[in-house]
Coordinates of C-alpha atoms in Angstrom, one line a residue:
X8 CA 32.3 21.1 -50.8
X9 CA 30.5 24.3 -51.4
X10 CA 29.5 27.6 -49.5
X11 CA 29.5 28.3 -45.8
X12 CA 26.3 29.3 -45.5
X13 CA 26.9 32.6 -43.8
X14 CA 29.9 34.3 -44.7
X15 CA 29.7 32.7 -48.2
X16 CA 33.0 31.5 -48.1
X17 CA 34.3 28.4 -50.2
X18 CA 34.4 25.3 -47.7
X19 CA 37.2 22.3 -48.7
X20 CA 38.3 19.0 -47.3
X21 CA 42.5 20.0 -46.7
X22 CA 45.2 17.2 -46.2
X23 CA 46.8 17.7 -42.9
X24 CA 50.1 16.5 -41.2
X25 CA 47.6 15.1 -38.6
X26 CA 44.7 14.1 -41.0
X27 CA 42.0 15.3 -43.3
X28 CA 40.8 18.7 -41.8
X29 CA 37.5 21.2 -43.2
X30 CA 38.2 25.1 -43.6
X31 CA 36.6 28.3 -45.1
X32 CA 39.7 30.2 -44.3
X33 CA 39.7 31.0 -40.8
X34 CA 38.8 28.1 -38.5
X35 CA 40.1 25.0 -38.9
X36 CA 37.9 21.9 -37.9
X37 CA 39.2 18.0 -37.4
X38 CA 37.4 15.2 -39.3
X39 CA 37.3 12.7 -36.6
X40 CA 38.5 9.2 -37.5
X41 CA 35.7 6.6 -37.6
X42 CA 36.8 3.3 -35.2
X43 CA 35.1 -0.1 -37.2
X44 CA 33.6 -2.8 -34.5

């Protein structure tokens, strides 16, 4: 995806067990699953 922009770190889309999740090596954050109406 590109940089974080302030530790400069790479940011990527992972697979999880759980579902797609973002990281730059230390936290971890969910991609929330979009609901169609």
């Amino acid at each position: 995806m590109g940089e974080h922009p302030t530790s400069g770190d790479e940011i990527k889309v992972m697979p999880g067990r759980y579902g797609p999740y973002v990281t730059d090596g230390t936290p971890n954050a969910k991609i929330p699953k979009v609901k169609k109406r």
